[in-house]
Each structure stands twice: as structure tokens, then as C-alpha cells.
Amino acid sequence: MIKTQVCIIGAGPGGIGCAYRLIKNGIRVAIIDKNPDFGGTMVFSGVDGWEPGVSLNGIHTLIKDELEKEPLACHVTEVVPNINLFTPSVGRDWSQHSFKERPWGFCMPMGDNYKATLGRCTSIRGENGAMKRFQFDCDYFCKAIRNIFKPFSNHLTTFFGYQYKSCKTENDKIISITISNDRTSEEIFADYFVDASGDIVLARDAGCAFSIGTEGHNDYDEPSADIPSDTVNGVTYVFRITKADNTSHIDPLPAWVNDINLDKWRNTEMRRCVSFTVQYPNGDINFNMLPTMQGNEYFKYGKDADKIGKARVYTYWHYLQTEKNMSGYTLKRIFNAGIRESYRLKGKYVLREQDLRAGAPTDKTLSGRIIAIADHAMDIHGKGGMCKELTYPYQIPIECAMTNEFSNLFVSCRGASFTHIAASSARLNRTMLSMGEGVGEYISEFFST
């Protein structure tokens, strides 16, 4: 049995931001994650860069400072999102493009400082202003977090490689959770719990209201909503490539890939993939194929999804090498599935498209406590896809992190109280870092009174 003041499930961006604020304020924290270290999608799903976007001051600047201490850990790049490698529909004839000369497409390393990445909406960067991304190498990220947490380490207990199993509740409170790995299990008691697990495993298991899929127009009057469906944002298996010793090198297609029927996908969806490519500081290239599979398709495949997703990556990469002039490179790593959306809390306030467009939550009954700001486009990949830029930054209130069912449970991750459309913007990692800090600061106040 373990007792602590706050227990956080998930050590991705929402959990990192929350833990930092809590331990900095002298509060004892236990943090649990199925992965072997901090980072979540930023480290283990290859989303190792921050899209251009406004943010409150906070831990993201400390992470940037730590990364800049390493010569090849990070840089600022100018990007053109959603580069289509295969068709001229975006106005570029990629059949004439030389990947040997410019393997990262139109993603050019820039000398701008970090501040150039802090804005995406048109009121900040202008109608035609370039979008700047902060790209880092995930191998350095965990070290950066540990360095930031080190002065407060006596307040933090980590349980890496553990899975959430169950919880105990009493009236409107979570009393404890049970976690386990291959060898042992632990029961953790805490005053407050934060679900930063992405899939809100604790909130769902405890009986909180949640949703998955798209809401209909009649649900929240969102202008871009149509009819309810099971569609969720697409899933990507990001992969990393590096230069091979031989400029004519082509990776062989693994034999097991031929055992999976990919004919329909190969002849249709693969050739319509929109790829976002970014160069790492050391010259490697991060490939984000948008998407590898439809979101609801990923959940339908269940335990087979990972094998199918990676088979698609190998097939896609072989296609790039043999038909799109990408010889001379070799596949270095396929990351874990990058899940953009799954289950979402129905909390005290549900952030909607109207809130994003208005620049502030439009419900006048809110407390006025803002825990994050953002300005990323409403960005949905795959079925029902869209990319609609915003004019102004918008605010995320604390009520989006609060459950209706429990007074000591908060949600700080992509599964917070957002609609499908709002989540497509708010889900970005730097926003989740900020949201986590806001939740951590809010909880801290209960211990100071």
C-alpha cells in the first residue's frame, strides 16, 4: 500500500506538466505509465516536435532550454504542413522532385529563435506568414525532463512499466487505484487523482460520462458538425529514416508483410496518403503519414492493429524507395501507434467549435479559471478530414478537466472534455503540457488552504 497526495496516471505531456507544477509546489506525487520513461506520444509515438502554436509560459520553455544544451537535440524549422508526396493536387509536381537533394520536402531548417514557433493563427503570424515548428530528438527528451524534475525529486515517485487495473470509490471520491506489471501489483491511495492516460482509463472505469466518435450538429450546434458517427481522428505509425551507407540502398520488404492482405489499402489509400516530413538536427527524417489507418479502423482491429499498422509502414516505405526516389535511406525506427483521439470525458464544460472560433469559452457560468490557451487549426485526418485555421487564440477553462461525478478526479490529456472537433485542435502536445500545469496549479491550492 502506497500513500501520496496526488496520483497521476500517464506520464505524457498532460501528466508531465501536472507533475511539474505539483512537485514544484512541494506536493507529493506518484506518477504511473505503461512506458519505461517520461514522454508519452512525444517519445514513444514519434511525435517529437511541437507544432506552431501559442501557449502560456511554463515548462515548455524549460524543456526547450534543456534541449538546447545538447548540440543535436533540437532546432526550429519552417514547415509546409500536409505535403502530398504523390499528386499535384497541392500545386506541386512531385514526380519532378529530387528527394536526394531535398529529402525532407519543403521543411527547411531555419535560424529563428524559439519564439518564432509560438503562434499559428492568422492574427499572430498573418495570412501568409510562415509556420515554424520546434523539432527535437526524442532520445534527449527524457533526459531533459529528469533534469527539470531533479531539484524536486524527493516529492516524486515513478512507476514506469505499470498498467492501471482498477479503482476503489466512495461517494464522490476516488479512494485508491491498483496498478501492476509482470511481477507485482500496488495499491495507491491519494487525496487527488489525475487521469492523464490519453484513453482516460481511470475516468471511464470509475463511471464518468464519456464519448467517442463525432457529435452531431444537434448535440452542440457546432457549425462544422453533421451527423453522429463512429469516426475518430486518424492513427499514424510515425517512422524515422536515416541515410544508408550506399546511395542506392533499398530496404527489403520483410517476408511477413506479404502474409497480410493489404491490396485494397495499397491501391487506394496508400497512394492518397498525405505526408508530413521533418528533418531532425542530425539529418534523419521523421515521416508522419496522414493517416496510417482510420481511427475507428484502428480500434476495430484491436490486438491485430499494431501488426497491420506496421505492415502498412513497411509497404509505404518500400513504395517511397522504389517509386519515389527515396533510395539511399534506411528505416531506423517505427514508433508506437500515434493515437490522436479516442475516448473523451463529458465534464463540467465541453469545449466546442464555437469556443475555438470565438477565442474564449462562450458559457458565462464558468469560473473564469483558464488553464491553457491554443490556436492550432481544427485538424482531422482520414475520414471526415478537415484543416480549418483559426483567426485568434482560444482559452481552455479548468472545467474541461473536471468530472461531474468525482470531486477529487481531474483529466489532463487529449481525453479531456472536448468535442471531436475541439479535440482536433486542443490535442497538441504543447497545449497538453500547459493544461497539465494548469490542473496541477489548481490542485495545489487545495493543499495551501
Short mmCIF file of C-alpha atoms in Angstrom, two decimals:
data_model
loop_
_atom_site.label_atom_id
_atom_site.label_comp_id
_atom_site.label_asym_id
_atom_site.label_seq_id
_atom_site.Cartn_x
_atom_site.Cartn_y
_atom_site.Cartn_z
CA MET A 1 0.00 0.00 0.00
CA ILE A 2 1.31 3.43 -1.01
CA LYS A 3 0.01 6.78 0.21
CA THR A 4 0.63 10.04 -1.60
CA GLN A 5 -1.08 13.39 -2.04
CA VAL A 6 -1.69 13.26 -5.79
CA CYS A 7 -1.63 10.25 -8.12
CA ILE A 8 -1.23 10.82 -11.86
CA ILE A 9 -1.97 8.09 -14.40
CA GLY A 10 0.06 8.81 -17.53
CA ALA A 11 3.49 10.41 -17.99
CA GLY A 12 2.82 12.03 -21.35
CA PRO A 13 2.60 15.82 -21.78
CA GLY A 14 -0.51 16.27 -19.61
CA GLY A 15 1.00 14.19 -16.82
CA ILE A 16 4.43 15.84 -17.09
CA GLY A 17 3.00 19.35 -16.86
CA CYS A 18 0.77 18.42 -13.93
CA ALA A 19 3.54 16.62 -12.02
CA TYR A 20 5.93 19.54 -12.50
CA ARG A 21 3.56 22.10 -11.00
CA LEU A 22 2.68 19.85 -8.08
CA ILE A 23 6.18 18.84 -7.05
CA LYS A 24 7.42 22.39 -7.53
CA ASN A 25 4.77 23.43 -5.01
CA GLY A 26 6.00 20.83 -2.52
CA ILE A 27 3.24 18.27 -3.05
CA ARG A 28 3.99 14.55 -3.03
CA VAL A 29 3.16 12.89 -6.35
CA ALA A 30 3.09 9.34 -7.69
CA ILE A 31 3.06 9.04 -11.48
CA ILE A 32 2.30 5.82 -13.37
CA ASP A 33 2.93 4.96 -17.02
CA LYS A 34 2.98 1.79 -19.12
CA ASN A 35 6.11 3.03 -20.92
CA PRO A 36 9.64 2.87 -19.46
CA ASP A 37 10.09 6.64 -19.10
CA PHE A 38 8.54 10.08 -19.39
CA GLY A 39 7.25 11.37 -22.71
CA GLY A 40 4.12 9.58 -23.87
CA THR A 41 3.41 10.23 -27.55
CA MET A 42 6.30 12.70 -27.74
CA VAL A 43 8.82 9.93 -27.13
CA PHE A 44 7.19 6.59 -27.86
CA SER A 45 4.92 7.56 -30.80
CA GLY A 46 7.44 9.71 -32.64
CA VAL A 47 5.54 12.99 -32.20
CA ASP A 48 8.86 14.51 -31.19
CA GLY A 49 8.26 18.07 -32.23
CA TRP A 50 5.89 20.88 -31.33
CA GLU A 51 3.61 22.30 -33.97
CA PRO A 52 3.48 26.08 -34.23
CA GLY A 53 1.09 27.35 -31.60
CA VAL A 54 0.51 29.89 -28.87
CA SER A 55 1.00 28.76 -25.27
CA LEU A 56 1.10 30.09 -21.73
CA ASN A 57 4.54 30.42 -20.18
CA GLY A 58 5.58 27.25 -18.43
CA ILE A 59 7.52 24.02 -18.54
CA HIS A 60 7.78 24.00 -22.33
CA THR A 61 10.36 26.80 -22.12
CA LEU A 62 12.34 24.85 -19.52
CA ILE A 63 12.32 21.78 -21.77
CA LYS A 64 13.50 23.93 -24.67
CA ASP A 65 16.35 25.32 -22.53
CA GLU A 66 17.44 21.82 -21.50
CA LEU A 67 17.33 20.51 -25.07
CA GLU A 68 19.37 23.45 -26.36
CA LYS A 69 22.24 22.35 -24.10
CA GLU A 70 22.79 19.37 -26.45
CA PRO A 71 24.27 20.14 -29.91
CA LEU A 72 21.96 17.82 -31.90
CA ALA A 73 18.87 17.79 -29.69
CA CYS A 74 16.61 20.40 -31.31
CA HIS A 75 16.13 23.10 -33.89
CA VAL A 76 13.46 25.39 -35.36
CA THR A 77 12.19 24.52 -38.82
CA GLU A 78 9.88 26.18 -41.29
CA VAL A 79 7.24 23.76 -42.46
CA VAL A 80 4.53 23.46 -45.07
CA PRO A 81 2.00 21.09 -43.45
CA ASN A 82 0.20 18.35 -45.33
CA ILE A 83 2.68 17.97 -48.17
CA ASN A 84 1.21 15.44 -50.59
CA LEU A 85 4.05 13.36 -51.96
CA PHE A 86 2.14 11.69 -54.75
CA THR A 87 -0.24 14.00 -56.61
CA PRO A 88 -0.02 17.54 -57.99
CA SER A 89 -3.29 18.49 -56.29
CA VAL A 90 -1.43 20.82 -53.94
CA GLY A 91 0.10 22.62 -56.90
CA ARG A 92 3.46 20.87 -56.93
CA ASP A 93 4.61 18.22 -59.36
CA TRP A 94 6.26 15.75 -57.03
CA SER A 95 7.24 13.48 -59.91
CA GLN A 96 9.99 16.01 -60.63
CA HIS A 97 11.07 16.42 -57.02
CA SER A 98 14.54 15.18 -56.05
CA PHE A 99 14.46 13.60 -52.64
CA LYS A 100 18.19 13.03 -52.87
CA GLU A 101 18.70 16.79 -52.91
CA ARG A 102 15.84 17.75 -50.59
CA PRO A 103 14.68 14.60 -48.82
CA TRP A 104 12.51 16.46 -46.32
CA GLY A 105 10.37 18.12 -48.99
CA PHE A 106 9.79 21.76 -48.12
CA CYS A 107 10.77 21.54 -44.45
CA MET A 108 13.79 23.81 -44.27
CA PRO A 109 15.98 24.24 -41.19
CA MET A 110 15.80 27.86 -40.03
CA GLY A 111 17.88 30.03 -37.75
CA ASP A 112 14.92 31.59 -35.97
CA ASN A 113 14.61 31.51 -32.22
CA TYR A 114 12.03 29.56 -30.25
CA LYS A 115 9.61 32.49 -30.07
CA ALA A 116 9.01 32.08 -33.80
CA THR A 117 7.17 28.83 -33.05
CA LEU A 118 4.70 30.42 -30.62
CA GLY A 119 1.82 31.24 -32.92
CA ARG A 120 -0.20 29.64 -35.68
CA CYS A 121 -3.47 31.57 -36.01
CA THR A 122 -3.66 34.24 -38.67
CA SER A 123 -3.93 37.15 -36.21
CA ILE A 124 -0.44 36.25 -34.91
CA ARG A 125 1.50 35.10 -37.97
CA GLY A 126 -0.51 36.92 -40.64
CA GLU A 127 -2.40 35.48 -43.56
CA ASN A 128 0.72 34.30 -45.40
CA GLY A 129 3.23 34.10 -42.58
CA ALA A 130 5.43 31.01 -42.41
CA MET A 131 4.71 28.44 -39.71
CA LYS A 132 7.67 27.46 -37.56
CA ARG A 133 7.98 24.15 -35.70
CA PHE A 134 10.24 23.21 -32.79
CA GLN A 135 11.66 19.81 -33.68
CA PHE A 136 13.58 17.79 -31.11
CA ASP A 137 15.16 14.37 -30.91
CA CYS A 138 13.15 12.15 -28.56
CA ASP A 139 16.33 10.46 -27.34
CA TYR A 140 17.17 13.69 -25.49
CA PHE A 141 13.67 14.45 -24.21
CA CYS A 142 13.59 12.07 -21.23
CA LYS A 143 16.92 13.42 -20.03
CA ALA A 144 15.55 16.96 -20.22
CA ILE A 145 12.52 16.07 -18.09
CA ARG A 146 14.62 14.30 -15.49
CA ASN A 147 16.94 17.31 -15.23
CA ILE A 148 13.96 19.62 -14.71
CA PHE A 149 12.43 17.33 -12.08
CA LYS A 150 15.71 16.63 -10.25
CA PRO A 151 15.53 19.55 -7.75
CA PHE A 152 12.11 18.27 -6.63
CA SER A 153 12.78 14.53 -6.86
CA ASN A 154 12.10 13.90 -3.17
CA HIS A 155 8.44 14.73 -3.90
CA LEU A 156 8.09 12.37 -6.88
CA THR A 157 7.68 8.59 -7.06
CA THR A 158 7.58 6.98 -10.50
CA PHE A 159 6.03 3.68 -11.53
CA PHE A 160 7.16 3.06 -15.10
CA GLY A 161 6.17 -0.13 -16.87
CA TYR A 162 2.94 -0.36 -14.84
CA GLN A 163 -0.62 -0.63 -16.14
CA TYR A 164 -3.74 0.74 -14.49
CA LYS A 165 -6.01 -2.12 -13.35
CA SER A 166 -8.85 -0.92 -11.11
CA CYS A 167 -10.06 1.69 -8.65
CA LYS A 168 -12.00 1.97 -5.41
CA THR A 169 -14.55 4.73 -4.96
CA GLU A 170 -16.67 6.06 -2.12
CA ASN A 171 -19.47 8.53 -2.74
CA ASP A 172 -17.95 11.30 -4.91
CA LYS A 173 -14.29 10.39 -4.34
CA ILE A 174 -11.69 8.06 -5.80
CA ILE A 175 -10.10 6.31 -2.81
CA SER A 176 -7.35 4.27 -4.43
CA ILE A 177 -6.17 2.67 -7.66
CA THR A 178 -4.43 -0.64 -8.29
CA ILE A 179 -1.60 -0.88 -10.79
CA SER A 180 0.51 -3.84 -11.88
CA ASN A 181 3.36 -5.06 -14.04
CA ASP A 182 4.60 -8.56 -14.87
CA ARG A 183 5.98 -9.06 -11.37
CA THR A 184 3.89 -7.23 -8.83
CA SER A 185 0.91 -5.01 -8.11
CA GLU A 186 0.50 -1.93 -5.94
CA GLU A 187 -2.46 -0.11 -4.42
CA ILE A 188 -2.04 3.66 -4.31
CA PHE A 189 -4.09 5.90 -2.05
CA ALA A 190 -4.19 9.65 -2.72
CA ASP A 191 -6.15 12.78 -1.92
CA TYR A 192 -6.48 13.67 -5.61
CA PHE A 193 -6.18 11.72 -8.85
CA VAL A 194 -5.35 12.99 -12.33
CA ASP A 195 -6.15 10.89 -15.39
CA ALA A 196 -3.53 11.83 -17.98
CA SER A 197 -3.65 8.45 -19.71
CA GLY A 198 -4.88 9.60 -23.13
CA ASP A 199 -7.65 7.00 -23.17
CA ILE A 200 -8.93 8.20 -19.75
CA VAL A 201 -8.74 4.68 -18.33
CA LEU A 202 -9.42 5.72 -14.74
CA ALA A 203 -12.29 8.10 -15.53
CA ARG A 204 -14.07 5.51 -17.66
CA ASP A 205 -13.52 2.69 -15.19
CA ALA A 206 -14.80 4.83 -12.33
CA GLY A 207 -18.03 5.50 -14.20
CA CYS A 208 -17.55 9.03 -15.55
CA ALA A 209 -19.59 10.02 -18.59
CA PHE A 210 -17.57 9.91 -21.81
CA SER A 211 -17.98 9.92 -25.56
CA ILE A 212 -16.18 8.53 -28.60
CA GLY A 213 -16.71 9.38 -32.25
CA THR A 214 -18.20 12.51 -33.76
CA GLU A 215 -21.04 14.50 -32.28
CA GLY A 216 -23.93 15.56 -34.49
CA HIS A 217 -24.83 19.17 -35.21
CA ASN A 218 -27.80 18.91 -32.86
CA ASP A 219 -25.58 17.93 -29.92
CA TYR A 220 -23.65 21.18 -29.53
CA ASP A 221 -24.71 23.32 -32.53
CA GLU A 222 -21.19 23.19 -33.94
CA PRO A 223 -21.09 24.75 -37.43
CA SER A 224 -18.89 22.01 -38.93
CA ALA A 225 -20.70 19.07 -37.32
CA ASP A 226 -23.08 16.96 -39.38
CA ILE A 227 -24.49 13.69 -38.09
CA PRO A 228 -23.15 11.49 -35.27
CA SER A 229 -20.80 8.70 -36.33
CA ASP A 230 -18.09 6.38 -35.03
CA THR A 231 -15.40 8.37 -36.85
CA VAL A 232 -12.36 9.40 -34.81
CA ASN A 233 -9.20 11.18 -35.91
CA GLY A 234 -6.80 9.01 -37.91
CA VAL A 235 -3.97 6.97 -36.37
CA THR A 236 -0.40 7.26 -37.59
CA TYR A 237 2.60 4.99 -37.18
CA VAL A 238 5.34 7.59 -37.42
CA PHE A 239 8.66 6.28 -38.65
CA ARG A 240 12.23 7.57 -38.76
CA ILE A 241 14.69 7.08 -41.59
CA THR A 242 18.42 7.72 -41.83
CA LYS A 243 20.98 7.86 -44.62
CA ALA A 244 22.33 4.46 -45.70
CA ASP A 245 25.98 3.80 -46.49
CA ASN A 246 25.05 3.05 -50.10
CA THR A 247 23.26 5.83 -52.02
CA SER A 248 21.36 3.16 -53.99
CA HIS A 249 20.23 1.25 -50.91
CA ILE A 250 16.64 -0.05 -50.78
CA ASP A 251 15.37 -1.83 -47.69
CA PRO A 252 13.98 -5.30 -48.42
CA LEU A 253 10.31 -5.76 -47.65
CA PRO A 254 10.02 -8.13 -44.63
CA ALA A 255 8.60 -11.51 -45.69
CA TRP A 256 5.87 -11.49 -43.03
CA VAL A 257 4.30 -8.38 -44.58
CA ASN A 258 3.17 -10.50 -47.56
CA ASP A 259 1.04 -12.58 -45.19
CA ILE A 260 -1.21 -9.57 -44.55
CA ASN A 261 -3.76 -8.64 -47.19
CA LEU A 262 -3.02 -5.00 -47.99
CA ASP A 263 -4.17 -4.99 -51.63
CA LYS A 264 -7.09 -2.60 -51.21
CA TRP A 265 -5.17 -0.24 -48.96
CA ARG A 266 -2.07 -0.33 -51.20
CA ASN A 267 -4.00 0.52 -54.35
CA THR A 268 -6.19 3.25 -52.90
CA GLU A 269 -5.48 4.81 -49.51
CA MET A 270 -1.69 4.44 -49.59
CA ARG A 271 -1.41 6.49 -52.76
CA ARG A 272 -3.59 9.20 -51.25
CA CYS A 273 -1.54 9.44 -48.06
CA VAL A 274 -0.58 12.98 -47.17
CA SER A 275 2.86 13.03 -45.59
CA PHE A 276 4.34 15.48 -43.16
CA THR A 277 8.12 15.18 -43.14
CA VAL A 278 10.55 16.91 -40.79
CA GLN A 279 14.32 16.73 -40.58
CA TYR A 280 15.99 16.01 -37.26
CA PRO A 281 19.05 18.07 -36.27
CA ASN A 282 21.31 15.09 -37.10
CA GLY A 283 19.88 14.73 -40.63
CA ASP A 284 17.46 11.86 -40.01
CA ILE A 285 13.90 12.34 -41.26
CA ASN A 286 10.64 11.91 -39.38
CA PHE A 287 7.78 10.65 -41.58
CA ASN A 288 4.22 11.23 -40.40
CA MET A 289 1.92 9.52 -42.89
CA LEU A 290 -1.54 11.01 -42.53
CA PRO A 291 -3.02 8.65 -41.63
CA THR A 292 -1.70 5.10 -41.49
CA MET A 293 -5.24 3.92 -40.75
CA GLN A 294 -8.63 5.38 -39.98
CA GLY A 295 -9.21 5.96 -36.27
CA ASN A 296 -12.23 3.68 -35.94
CA GLU A 297 -10.41 1.12 -38.09
CA TYR A 298 -7.58 1.02 -35.53
CA PHE A 299 -9.99 0.30 -32.68
CA LYS A 300 -11.86 -2.29 -34.75
CA TYR A 301 -8.67 -4.26 -35.42
CA GLY A 302 -7.92 -4.49 -31.69
CA LYS A 303 -4.83 -6.60 -30.93
CA ASP A 304 -4.12 -7.00 -34.67
CA ALA A 305 -3.93 -3.24 -35.26
CA ASP A 306 -0.24 -2.97 -34.42
CA LYS A 307 0.84 -5.67 -36.87
CA ILE A 308 -1.36 -4.26 -39.65
CA GLY A 309 -0.18 -0.71 -38.98
CA LYS A 310 3.49 -1.64 -39.13
CA ALA A 311 2.93 -3.74 -42.25
CA ARG A 312 1.47 -0.65 -43.89
CA VAL A 313 4.54 1.35 -42.89
CA TYR A 314 6.88 -1.19 -44.45
CA THR A 315 4.77 -1.27 -47.63
CA TYR A 316 4.57 2.52 -47.82
CA TRP A 317 8.31 2.91 -47.23
CA HIS A 318 9.06 0.33 -49.92
CA TYR A 319 6.82 2.33 -52.27
CA LEU A 320 8.73 5.54 -51.49
CA GLN A 321 12.07 3.86 -52.09
CA THR A 322 11.19 2.07 -55.30
CA GLU A 323 8.88 4.62 -56.92
CA LYS A 324 9.56 7.99 -55.29
CA ASN A 325 13.36 8.29 -55.36
CA MET A 326 13.97 7.57 -51.69
CA SER A 327 16.77 5.06 -52.23
CA GLY A 328 19.87 5.75 -50.20
CA TYR A 329 17.95 5.81 -46.92
CA THR A 330 17.10 3.06 -44.47
CA LEU A 331 14.31 2.59 -41.97
CA LYS A 332 15.66 3.29 -38.49
CA ARG A 333 12.58 3.02 -36.29
CA ILE A 334 8.81 2.53 -36.40
CA PHE A 335 7.27 4.18 -33.36
CA ASN A 336 4.23 3.02 -31.42
CA ALA A 337 0.82 3.96 -32.74
CA GLY A 338 0.20 7.70 -32.65
CA ILE A 339 -3.40 7.94 -31.45
CA ARG A 340 -4.85 11.41 -31.93
CA GLU A 341 -8.24 10.74 -30.43
CA SER A 342 -10.14 8.06 -28.57
CA TYR A 343 -12.39 8.42 -25.51
CA ARG A 344 -13.26 11.93 -24.31
CA LEU A 345 -14.65 12.99 -20.95
CA LYS A 346 -18.05 14.66 -20.69
CA GLY A 347 -17.02 17.04 -17.97
CA LYS A 348 -18.32 20.17 -16.31
CA TYR A 349 -17.76 22.06 -19.56
CA VAL A 350 -17.43 20.58 -23.05
CA LEU A 351 -15.20 22.72 -25.27
CA ARG A 352 -16.80 23.22 -28.69
CA GLU A 353 -16.01 24.57 -32.12
CA GLN A 354 -17.77 27.84 -31.19
CA ASP A 355 -15.31 28.34 -28.32
CA LEU A 356 -12.37 27.89 -30.65
CA ARG A 357 -13.74 30.35 -33.18
CA ALA A 358 -14.80 32.91 -30.55
CA GLY A 359 -11.39 32.90 -28.88
CA ALA A 360 -12.92 32.16 -25.46
CA PRO A 361 -15.45 29.79 -23.88
CA THR A 362 -18.90 31.20 -24.55
CA ASP A 363 -20.65 29.77 -21.46
CA LYS A 364 -20.98 32.64 -18.94
CA THR A 365 -21.34 30.30 -15.95
CA LEU A 366 -17.66 29.27 -15.99
CA SER A 367 -15.34 30.15 -13.12
CA GLY A 368 -13.01 32.25 -15.26
CA ARG A 369 -10.05 29.97 -14.40
CA ILE A 370 -8.11 29.45 -17.66
CA ILE A 371 -5.54 26.64 -17.64
CA ALA A 372 -4.33 26.72 -21.26
CA ILE A 373 -4.54 28.69 -24.48
CA ALA A 374 -4.14 27.36 -28.01
CA ASP A 375 -4.57 28.37 -31.64
CA HIS A 376 -3.90 25.23 -33.70
CA ALA A 377 -6.19 24.55 -36.63
CA MET A 378 -9.16 22.22 -36.32
CA ASP A 379 -7.24 19.35 -37.86
CA ILE A 380 -8.82 15.95 -38.59
CA HIS A 381 -7.06 13.24 -40.61
CA GLY A 382 -8.70 10.46 -42.57
CA LYS A 383 -12.45 10.06 -42.88
CA GLY A 384 -14.27 13.34 -42.30
CA GLY A 385 -10.95 15.15 -42.56
CA MET A 386 -10.51 18.89 -42.49
CA CYS A 387 -7.94 21.54 -41.64
CA LYS A 388 -9.54 24.86 -40.73
CA GLU A 389 -7.24 27.58 -39.44
CA LEU A 390 -8.32 29.86 -36.60
CA THR A 391 -8.14 33.64 -36.50
CA TYR A 392 -7.49 34.10 -32.79
CA PRO A 393 -6.15 32.05 -29.87
CA TYR A 394 -8.76 30.44 -27.65
CA GLN A 395 -8.93 29.52 -23.96
CA ILE A 396 -9.37 26.19 -22.20
CA PRO A 397 -11.10 26.52 -18.81
CA ILE A 398 -10.48 24.34 -15.77
CA GLU A 399 -13.99 22.92 -16.16
CA CYS A 400 -12.78 20.93 -19.19
CA ALA A 401 -10.59 18.96 -16.77
CA MET A 402 -13.28 18.44 -14.11
CA THR A 403 -15.58 15.44 -13.93
CA ASN A 404 -19.21 15.69 -12.91
CA GLU A 405 -19.03 12.51 -10.86
CA PHE A 406 -15.98 12.90 -8.60
CA SER A 407 -14.70 15.89 -6.64
CA ASN A 408 -11.10 14.62 -6.48
CA LEU A 409 -10.62 13.40 -10.08
CA PHE A 410 -9.31 15.56 -12.91
CA VAL A 411 -8.48 14.76 -16.54
CA SER A 412 -5.39 16.26 -18.16
CA CYS A 413 -4.84 14.77 -21.60
CA ARG A 414 -6.34 14.60 -25.10
CA GLY A 415 -9.29 12.82 -23.49
CA ALA A 416 -10.40 15.93 -21.57
CA SER A 417 -13.87 17.40 -22.04
CA PHE A 418 -13.72 18.36 -25.72
CA THR A 419 -15.95 17.61 -28.68
CA HIS A 420 -14.48 15.67 -31.58
CA ILE A 421 -13.89 18.95 -33.45
CA ALA A 422 -12.43 20.84 -30.49
CA ALA A 423 -10.17 17.90 -29.63
CA SER A 424 -8.67 18.01 -33.12
CA SER A 425 -7.07 21.33 -32.16
CA ALA A 426 -6.59 21.09 -28.40
CA ARG A 427 -4.86 17.66 -28.50
CA LEU A 428 -1.43 19.13 -29.43
CA ASN A 429 1.42 18.24 -27.07
CA ARG A 430 2.47 21.75 -26.06
CA THR A 431 -1.16 22.57 -25.24
CA MET A 432 -1.40 19.42 -23.13
CA LEU A 433 1.76 20.37 -21.23
CA SER A 434 0.15 23.70 -20.41
CA MET A 435 -3.18 22.10 -19.49
CA GLY A 436 -1.38 19.75 -17.14
CA GLU A 437 0.33 22.66 -15.42
CA GLY A 438 -2.99 24.43 -15.03
CA VAL A 439 -4.55 21.37 -13.41
CA GLY A 440 -1.52 20.93 -11.15
CA GLU A 441 -1.65 24.54 -10.01
CA TYR A 442 -5.39 24.29 -9.36
CA ILE A 443 -4.99 21.15 -7.23
CA SER A 444 -2.05 22.70 -5.36
CA GLU A 445 -4.34 25.36 -3.94
CA PHE A 446 -6.36 22.73 -2.05
CA PHE A 447 -3.24 21.90 -0.03
CA SER A 448 -2.44 25.52 0.82
CA THR A 449 -5.79 26.35 2.42
#
